[in-house]
Short mmCIF file of C-alpha atoms in Angstrom, two decimals:
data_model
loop_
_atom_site.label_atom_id
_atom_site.label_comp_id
_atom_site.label_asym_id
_atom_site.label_seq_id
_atom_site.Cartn_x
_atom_site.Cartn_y
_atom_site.Cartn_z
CA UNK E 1 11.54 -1.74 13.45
CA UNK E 2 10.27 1.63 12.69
CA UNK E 3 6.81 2.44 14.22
CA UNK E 4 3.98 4.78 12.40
CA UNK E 5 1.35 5.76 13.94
CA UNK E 6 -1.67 8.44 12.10
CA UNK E 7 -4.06 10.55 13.76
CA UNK E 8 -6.89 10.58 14.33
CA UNK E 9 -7.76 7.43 13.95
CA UNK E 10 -11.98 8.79 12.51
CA UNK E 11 -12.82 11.95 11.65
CA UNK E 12 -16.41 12.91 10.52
CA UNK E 13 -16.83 16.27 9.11
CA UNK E 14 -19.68 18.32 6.99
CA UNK E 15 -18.64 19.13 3.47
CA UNK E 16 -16.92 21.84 2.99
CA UNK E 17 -14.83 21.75 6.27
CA UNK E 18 -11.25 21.51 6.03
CA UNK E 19 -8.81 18.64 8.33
CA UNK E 20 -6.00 17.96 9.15
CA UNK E 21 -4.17 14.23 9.46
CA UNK E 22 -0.98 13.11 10.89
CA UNK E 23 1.54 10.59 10.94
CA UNK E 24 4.35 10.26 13.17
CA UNK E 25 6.89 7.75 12.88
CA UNK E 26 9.79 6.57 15.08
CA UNK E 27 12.70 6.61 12.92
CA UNK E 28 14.50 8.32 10.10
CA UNK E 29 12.86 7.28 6.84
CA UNK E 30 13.94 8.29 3.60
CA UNK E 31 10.34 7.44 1.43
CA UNK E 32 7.15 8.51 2.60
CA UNK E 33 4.14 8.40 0.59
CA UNK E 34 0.40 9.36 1.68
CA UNK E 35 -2.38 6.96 0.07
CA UNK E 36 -6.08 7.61 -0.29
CA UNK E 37 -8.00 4.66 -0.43
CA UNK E 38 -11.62 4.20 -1.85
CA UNK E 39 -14.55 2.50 -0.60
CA UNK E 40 -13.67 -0.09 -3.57
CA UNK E 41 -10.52 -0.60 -1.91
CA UNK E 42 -8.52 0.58 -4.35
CA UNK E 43 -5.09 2.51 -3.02
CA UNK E 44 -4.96 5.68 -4.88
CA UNK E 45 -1.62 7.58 -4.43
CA UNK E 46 -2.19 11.06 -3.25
CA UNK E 47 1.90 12.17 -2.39
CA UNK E 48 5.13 10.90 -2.75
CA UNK E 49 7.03 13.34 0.42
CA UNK E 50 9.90 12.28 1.96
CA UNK E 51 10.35 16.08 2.94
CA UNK E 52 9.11 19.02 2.07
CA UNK E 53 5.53 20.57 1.01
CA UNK E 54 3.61 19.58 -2.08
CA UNK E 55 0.24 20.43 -3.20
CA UNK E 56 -2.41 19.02 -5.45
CA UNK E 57 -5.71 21.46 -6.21
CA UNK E 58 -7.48 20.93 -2.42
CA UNK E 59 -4.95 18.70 -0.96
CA UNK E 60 -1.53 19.50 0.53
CA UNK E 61 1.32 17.43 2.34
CA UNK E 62 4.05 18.78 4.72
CA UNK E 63 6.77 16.27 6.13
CA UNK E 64 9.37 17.16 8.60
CA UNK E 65 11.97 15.20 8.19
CA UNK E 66 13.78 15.98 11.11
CA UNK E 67 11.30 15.97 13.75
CA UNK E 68 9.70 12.55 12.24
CA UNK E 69 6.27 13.58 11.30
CA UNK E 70 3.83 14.16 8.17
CA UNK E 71 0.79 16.26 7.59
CA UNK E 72 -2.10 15.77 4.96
CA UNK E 73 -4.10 18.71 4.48
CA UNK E 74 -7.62 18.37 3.13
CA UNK E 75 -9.54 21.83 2.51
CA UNK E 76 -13.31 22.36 1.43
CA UNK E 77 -13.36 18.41 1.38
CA UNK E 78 -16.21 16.71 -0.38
CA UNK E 79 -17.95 13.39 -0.11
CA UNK E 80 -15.79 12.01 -2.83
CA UNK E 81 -13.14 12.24 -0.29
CA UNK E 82 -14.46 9.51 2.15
CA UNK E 83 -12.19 6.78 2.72
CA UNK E 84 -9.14 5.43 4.74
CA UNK E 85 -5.95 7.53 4.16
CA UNK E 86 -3.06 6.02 4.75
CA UNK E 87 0.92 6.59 5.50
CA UNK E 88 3.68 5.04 4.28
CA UNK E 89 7.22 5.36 5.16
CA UNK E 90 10.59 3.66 4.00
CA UNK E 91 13.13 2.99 6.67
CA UNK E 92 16.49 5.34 5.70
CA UNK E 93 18.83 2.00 5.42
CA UNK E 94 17.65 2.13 2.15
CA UNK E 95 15.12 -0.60 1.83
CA UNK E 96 12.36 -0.21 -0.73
CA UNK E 97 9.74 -1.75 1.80
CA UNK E 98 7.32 0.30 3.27
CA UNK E 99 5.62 0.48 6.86
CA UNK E 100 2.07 1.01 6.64
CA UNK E 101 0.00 3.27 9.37
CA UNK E 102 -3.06 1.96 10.55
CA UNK E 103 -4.85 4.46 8.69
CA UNK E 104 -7.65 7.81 8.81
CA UNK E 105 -10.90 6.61 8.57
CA UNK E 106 -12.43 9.86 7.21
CA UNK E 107 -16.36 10.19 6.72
CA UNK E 108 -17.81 13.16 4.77
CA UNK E 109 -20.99 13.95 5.35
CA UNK E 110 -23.06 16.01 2.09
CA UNK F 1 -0.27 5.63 -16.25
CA UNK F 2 1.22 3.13 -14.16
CA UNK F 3 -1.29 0.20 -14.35
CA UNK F 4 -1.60 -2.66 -12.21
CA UNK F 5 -3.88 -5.43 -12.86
CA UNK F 6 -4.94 -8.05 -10.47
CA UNK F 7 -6.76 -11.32 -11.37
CA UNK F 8 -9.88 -11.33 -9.41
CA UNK F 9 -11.48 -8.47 -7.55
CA UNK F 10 -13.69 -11.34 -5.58
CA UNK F 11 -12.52 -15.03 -4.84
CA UNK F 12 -13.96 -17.90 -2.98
CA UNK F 13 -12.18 -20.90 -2.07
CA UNK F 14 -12.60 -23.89 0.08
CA UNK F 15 -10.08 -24.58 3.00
CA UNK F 16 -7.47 -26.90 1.84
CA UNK F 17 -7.34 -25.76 -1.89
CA UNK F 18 -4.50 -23.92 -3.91
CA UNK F 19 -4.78 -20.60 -4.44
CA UNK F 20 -3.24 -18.22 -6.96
CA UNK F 21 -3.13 -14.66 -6.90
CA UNK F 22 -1.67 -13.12 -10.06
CA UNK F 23 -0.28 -9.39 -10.54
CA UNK F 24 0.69 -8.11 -13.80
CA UNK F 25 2.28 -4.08 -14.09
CA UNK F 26 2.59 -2.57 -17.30
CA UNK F 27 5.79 0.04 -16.36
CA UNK F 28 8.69 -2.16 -16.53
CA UNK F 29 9.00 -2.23 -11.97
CA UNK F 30 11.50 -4.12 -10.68
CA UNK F 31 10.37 -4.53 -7.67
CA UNK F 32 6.94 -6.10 -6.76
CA UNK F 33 4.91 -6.44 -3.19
CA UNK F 34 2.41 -8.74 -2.28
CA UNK F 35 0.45 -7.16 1.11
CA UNK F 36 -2.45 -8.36 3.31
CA UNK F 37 -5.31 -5.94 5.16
CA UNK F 38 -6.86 -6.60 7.49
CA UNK F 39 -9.55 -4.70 9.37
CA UNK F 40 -7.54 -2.95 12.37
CA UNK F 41 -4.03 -3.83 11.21
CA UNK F 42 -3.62 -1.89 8.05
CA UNK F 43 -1.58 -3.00 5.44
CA UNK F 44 1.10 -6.49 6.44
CA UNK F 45 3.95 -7.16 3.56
CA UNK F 46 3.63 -10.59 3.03
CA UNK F 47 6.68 -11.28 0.38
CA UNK F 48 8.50 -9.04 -2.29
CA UNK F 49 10.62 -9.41 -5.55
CA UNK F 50 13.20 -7.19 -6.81
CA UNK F 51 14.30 -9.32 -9.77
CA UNK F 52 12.87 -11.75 -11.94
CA UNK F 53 13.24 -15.10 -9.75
CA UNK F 54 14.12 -13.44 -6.95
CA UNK F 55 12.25 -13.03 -3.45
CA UNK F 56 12.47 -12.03 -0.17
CA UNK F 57 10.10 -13.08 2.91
CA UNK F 58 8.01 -9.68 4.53
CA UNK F 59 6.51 -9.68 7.91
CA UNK F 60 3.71 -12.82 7.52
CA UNK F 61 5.40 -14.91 5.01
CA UNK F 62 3.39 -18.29 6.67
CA UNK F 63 1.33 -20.13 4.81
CA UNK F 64 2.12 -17.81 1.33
CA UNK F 65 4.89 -18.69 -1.32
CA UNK F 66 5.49 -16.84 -4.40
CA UNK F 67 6.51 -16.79 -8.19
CA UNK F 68 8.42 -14.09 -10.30
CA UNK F 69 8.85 -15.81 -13.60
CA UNK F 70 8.79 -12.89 -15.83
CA UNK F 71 9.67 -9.25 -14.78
CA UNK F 72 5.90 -8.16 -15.12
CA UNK F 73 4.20 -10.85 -13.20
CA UNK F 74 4.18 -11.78 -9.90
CA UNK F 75 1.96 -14.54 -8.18
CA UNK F 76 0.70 -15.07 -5.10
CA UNK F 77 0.47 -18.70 -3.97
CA UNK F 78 -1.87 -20.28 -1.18
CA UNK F 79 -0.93 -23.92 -0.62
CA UNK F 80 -3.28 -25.10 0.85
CA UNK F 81 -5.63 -22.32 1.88
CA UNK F 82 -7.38 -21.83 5.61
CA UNK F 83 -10.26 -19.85 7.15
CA UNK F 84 -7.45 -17.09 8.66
CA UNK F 85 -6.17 -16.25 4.99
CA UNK F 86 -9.27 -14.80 4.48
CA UNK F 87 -8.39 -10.95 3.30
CA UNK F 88 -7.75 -8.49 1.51
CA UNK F 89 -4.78 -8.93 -0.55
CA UNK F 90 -3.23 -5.91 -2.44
CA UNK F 91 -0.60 -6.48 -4.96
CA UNK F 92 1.86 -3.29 -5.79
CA UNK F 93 5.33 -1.99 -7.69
CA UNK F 94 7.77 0.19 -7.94
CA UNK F 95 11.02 1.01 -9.51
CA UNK F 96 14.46 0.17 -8.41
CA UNK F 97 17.14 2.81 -8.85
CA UNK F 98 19.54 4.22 -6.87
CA UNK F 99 17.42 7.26 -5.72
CA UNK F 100 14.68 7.07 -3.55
CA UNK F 101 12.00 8.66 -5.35
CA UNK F 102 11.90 5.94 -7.76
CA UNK F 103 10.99 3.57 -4.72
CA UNK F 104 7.20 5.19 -5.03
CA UNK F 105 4.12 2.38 -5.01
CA UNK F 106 1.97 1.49 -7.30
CA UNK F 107 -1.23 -0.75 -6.01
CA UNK F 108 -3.50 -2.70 -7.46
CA UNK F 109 -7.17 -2.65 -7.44
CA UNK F 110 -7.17 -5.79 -4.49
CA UNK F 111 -8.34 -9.32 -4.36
CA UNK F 112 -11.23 -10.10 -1.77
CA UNK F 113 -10.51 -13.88 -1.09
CA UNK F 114 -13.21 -15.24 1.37
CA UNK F 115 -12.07 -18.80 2.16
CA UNK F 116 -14.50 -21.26 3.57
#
């Protein structure tokens, strides 16, 4: 089956700083969505990109469909963005099941 | 809003007991996921519906049966419930329609289930 894999897996930055995180996955998909989750655990969906750029006030996603990656782009992050973020990606034999990443762990420090 | 609702944010059982798990959505899905996490293995599909009475097994189906009596409510069932099923367990939906962008998820707010 298809294989995702994010990097990196912790990142620890100052407020304020901008990141960048990455999945890369083995196969062609045709869903991918990124997912923010909360220290409450809650799954909070940040993009729905199966190609393409979108953007959403300080966060951005880029997926390149082609060469089987995605990018989430975080600028001037604040604490309220600490949490795992996660990648999710449908397999393009047109399943609705998704294949989870093992996740960002991302730590803002105020 | 899409809302999903799960039944308990924190549950304790005893090993051996039966265990439900219920998930309601409020957008008229078809499709509903039931999913496991687990620290260091992300998120595990456990079992899915697309239909009212319908299902289909994920990736750690063992141990885990389910019910899809009505189109907005989907349970989770723990026969008989052991020490290893302790987890995480995150219940989302989706639409089903012939394009893919409908196929976006919709999670839950989790269940913590600590069984002893």
């Amino acid at each position: 089956g298809i294989q995702v894999e994010q990097s990196p897996p912790d990142l620890i930055l100052q407020e304020g700083a901008n990141s960048t995180l990455r999945c890369n996955f083995s196969d062609s998909v045709n869903n991918l969505q990124w997912f923010h989750q909360n220290p409450w655990g809650q799954l909070i969906n940040l993009f729905y990109i199966p190609s393409g750029t979108k953007q959403n006030g300080r966060l951005s996603a880029t997926t390149v469909a082609t060469e089987r990656y995605s990018l989430l782009y975080i600028s001037s992050s604040q604490t309220t963005d600490s949490g795992v973020y996660f990648c999710a990606v449908g397999e393009a034999s047109g399943t609705y099941k998704y294949i989870f990443g093992t996740g960002t762990r991302l730590k803002v420090l105020a | 809003d899409v809302k999903v609702t799960q039944s308990s944010r924190y549950l304790v059982k005893r090993t051996g007991e039966k265990v439900f798990l219920e998930c309601v959505q409020d957008m008229d899905h078809e499709n509903m996921f039931w999913y496991r996490q687990d620290p260091g293995l992300g998120l595990r599909l456990i079992y899915f519906s697309y239909d009212v009475k319908m299902k289909e097994k994920g990736d750690i189906p063992e141990g885990y049966s389910v019910s899809r009596e009505k189109k907005e409510r989907f349970s989770l069932i723990l026969e008989s419930a052991s020490t290893n099923q302790t987890s995480m367990y995150l219940c989302a939906s989706s639409l089903n329609r012939p394009n893919p962008e409908y196929y976006e998820q919709y999670f839950g707010p989790g269940t913590r289930l600590t069984v002893t």
